[in-house]
Protein backbone atom coordinates (compact mmCIF):
# COMPACT_ATOMS: atom_id res chain seq x y z
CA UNK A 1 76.45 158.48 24.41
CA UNK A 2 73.50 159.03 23.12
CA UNK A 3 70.09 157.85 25.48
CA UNK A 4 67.14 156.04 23.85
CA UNK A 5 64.00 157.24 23.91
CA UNK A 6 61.56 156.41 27.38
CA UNK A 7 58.59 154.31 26.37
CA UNK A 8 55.04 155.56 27.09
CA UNK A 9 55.36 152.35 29.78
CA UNK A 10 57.95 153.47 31.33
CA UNK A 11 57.05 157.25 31.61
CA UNK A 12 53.49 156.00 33.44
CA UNK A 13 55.39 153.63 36.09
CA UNK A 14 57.69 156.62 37.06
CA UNK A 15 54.47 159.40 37.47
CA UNK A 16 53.55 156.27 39.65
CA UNK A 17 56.59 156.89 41.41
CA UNK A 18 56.15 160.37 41.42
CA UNK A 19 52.53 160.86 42.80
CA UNK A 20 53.68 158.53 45.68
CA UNK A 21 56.41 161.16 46.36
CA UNK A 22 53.51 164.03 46.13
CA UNK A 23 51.20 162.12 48.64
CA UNK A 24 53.45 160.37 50.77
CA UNK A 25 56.19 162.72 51.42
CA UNK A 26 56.12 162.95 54.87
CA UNK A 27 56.45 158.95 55.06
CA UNK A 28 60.06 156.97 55.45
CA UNK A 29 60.05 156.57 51.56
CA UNK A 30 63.48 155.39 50.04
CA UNK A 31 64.43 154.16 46.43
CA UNK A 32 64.02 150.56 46.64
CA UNK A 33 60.33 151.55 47.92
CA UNK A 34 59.54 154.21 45.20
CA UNK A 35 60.87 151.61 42.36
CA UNK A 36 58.79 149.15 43.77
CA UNK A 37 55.69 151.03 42.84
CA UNK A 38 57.93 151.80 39.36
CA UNK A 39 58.07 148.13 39.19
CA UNK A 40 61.57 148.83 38.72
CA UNK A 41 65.20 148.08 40.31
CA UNK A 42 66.13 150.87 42.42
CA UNK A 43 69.41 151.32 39.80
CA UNK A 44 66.95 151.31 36.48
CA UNK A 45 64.57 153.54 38.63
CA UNK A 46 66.82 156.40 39.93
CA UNK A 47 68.71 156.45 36.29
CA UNK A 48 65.12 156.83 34.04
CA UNK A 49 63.86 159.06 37.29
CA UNK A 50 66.83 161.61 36.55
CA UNK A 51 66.25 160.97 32.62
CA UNK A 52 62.68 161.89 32.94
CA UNK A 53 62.46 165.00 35.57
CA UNK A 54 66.46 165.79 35.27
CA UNK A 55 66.62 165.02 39.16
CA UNK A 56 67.05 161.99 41.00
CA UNK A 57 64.03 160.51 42.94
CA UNK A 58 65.81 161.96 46.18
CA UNK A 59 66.30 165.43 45.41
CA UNK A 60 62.95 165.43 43.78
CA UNK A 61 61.53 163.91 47.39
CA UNK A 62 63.19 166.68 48.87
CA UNK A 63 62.09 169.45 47.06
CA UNK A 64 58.31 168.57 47.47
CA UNK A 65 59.17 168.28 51.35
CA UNK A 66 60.44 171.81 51.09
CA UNK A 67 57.57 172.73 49.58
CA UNK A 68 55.27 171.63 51.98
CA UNK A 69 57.37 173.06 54.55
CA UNK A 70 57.05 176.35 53.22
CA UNK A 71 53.76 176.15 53.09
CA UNK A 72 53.72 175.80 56.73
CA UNK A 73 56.85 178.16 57.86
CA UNK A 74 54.27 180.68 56.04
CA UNK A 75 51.53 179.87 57.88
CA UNK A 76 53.06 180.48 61.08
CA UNK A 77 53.92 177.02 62.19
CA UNK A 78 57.08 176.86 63.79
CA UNK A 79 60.49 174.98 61.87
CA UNK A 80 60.49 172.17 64.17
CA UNK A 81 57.15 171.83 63.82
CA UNK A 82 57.11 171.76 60.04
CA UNK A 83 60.65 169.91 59.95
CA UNK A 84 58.79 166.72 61.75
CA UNK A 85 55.54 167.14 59.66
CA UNK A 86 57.36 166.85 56.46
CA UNK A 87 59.23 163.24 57.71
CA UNK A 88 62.39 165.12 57.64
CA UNK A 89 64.49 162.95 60.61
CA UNK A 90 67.02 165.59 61.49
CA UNK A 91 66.51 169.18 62.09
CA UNK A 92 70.34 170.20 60.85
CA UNK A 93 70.03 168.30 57.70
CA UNK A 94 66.68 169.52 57.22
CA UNK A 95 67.60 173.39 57.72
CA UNK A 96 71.08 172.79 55.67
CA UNK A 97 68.61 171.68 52.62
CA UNK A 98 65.70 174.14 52.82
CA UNK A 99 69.03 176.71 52.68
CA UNK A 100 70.17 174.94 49.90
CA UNK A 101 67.10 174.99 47.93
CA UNK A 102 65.02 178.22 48.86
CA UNK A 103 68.07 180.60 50.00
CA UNK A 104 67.84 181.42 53.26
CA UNK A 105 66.96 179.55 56.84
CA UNK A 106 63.85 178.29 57.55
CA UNK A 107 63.75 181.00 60.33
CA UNK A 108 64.53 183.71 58.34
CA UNK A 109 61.87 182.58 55.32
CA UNK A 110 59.31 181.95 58.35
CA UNK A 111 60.05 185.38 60.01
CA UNK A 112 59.59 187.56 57.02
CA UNK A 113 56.46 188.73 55.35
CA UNK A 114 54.88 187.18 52.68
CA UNK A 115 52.39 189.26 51.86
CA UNK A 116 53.21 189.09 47.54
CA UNK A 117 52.19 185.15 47.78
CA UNK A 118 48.88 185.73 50.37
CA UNK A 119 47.77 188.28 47.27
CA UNK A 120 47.84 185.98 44.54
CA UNK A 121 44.89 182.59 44.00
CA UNK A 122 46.38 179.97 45.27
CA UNK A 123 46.53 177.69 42.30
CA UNK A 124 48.83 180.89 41.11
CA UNK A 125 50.84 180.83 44.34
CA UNK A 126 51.44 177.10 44.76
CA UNK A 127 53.07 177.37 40.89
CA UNK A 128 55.44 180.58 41.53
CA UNK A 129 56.32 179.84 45.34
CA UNK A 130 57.15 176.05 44.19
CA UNK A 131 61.28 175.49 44.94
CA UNK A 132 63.24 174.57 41.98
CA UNK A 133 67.06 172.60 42.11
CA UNK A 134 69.35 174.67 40.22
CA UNK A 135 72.13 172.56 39.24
């Protein structure tokens, strides 16, 4: 089946969606919420979300939580620590997922060195450290 073609309109409402992701993440945010500021139904949202950045408004949430998180596991703040300042709501689920995405436990990624990212400018870092969803 072939898709049609995202208007200009609705590219714009979901990078509203998006930058709400990038600034809020560590808020409650679900996907009636983040198609609200889509001005879409959550359905229509999560389906042109996926179409758009070929991952659902969920796992892209997640990924930019995981993100930040590294961020902090690097910086020395401990994975309970970073867990809560990222809104994750369980520490399990959060670990299981940062697994999932980066490849090893938080404690392990916040244990080792990582002295290759500290050398690099940071604009340089935050684009080669940033977790990607292999699917």
């Amino acid at each position: 089946m072939a898709s049609t073609p995202q208007t200009p309109e609705t590219l714009a409402h979901l990078r509203r969606a998006r930058d709400l992701m990038d600034r809020a993440y560590a808020e409650p945010l679900d996907v009636p919420t983040m198609a609200a500021h889509a001005f879409m139904s959550p359905a229509h949202f999560s389906r042109e979300f996926k179409t758009a950045y070929g991952e659902t408004p969920y796992a892209y949430l997640m990924t930019r939580r995981i993100e930040r998180a590294m961020a902090l596991l690097r910086s020395g703040v401990s994975v309970t620590d970073a867990c809560t300042a990222v809104g994750a709501t369980s520490l399990g689920s959060f670990s299981s997922t940062f697994s999932e995405i980066v490849g090893e436990s938080p404690s392990a990624y916040r244990n080792r060195p990582h002295d290759d990212a500290e050398a690099l400018p940071e604009c340089f870092a935050r684009v080669l450290t940033r977790p990607t969803r292999y699917v």
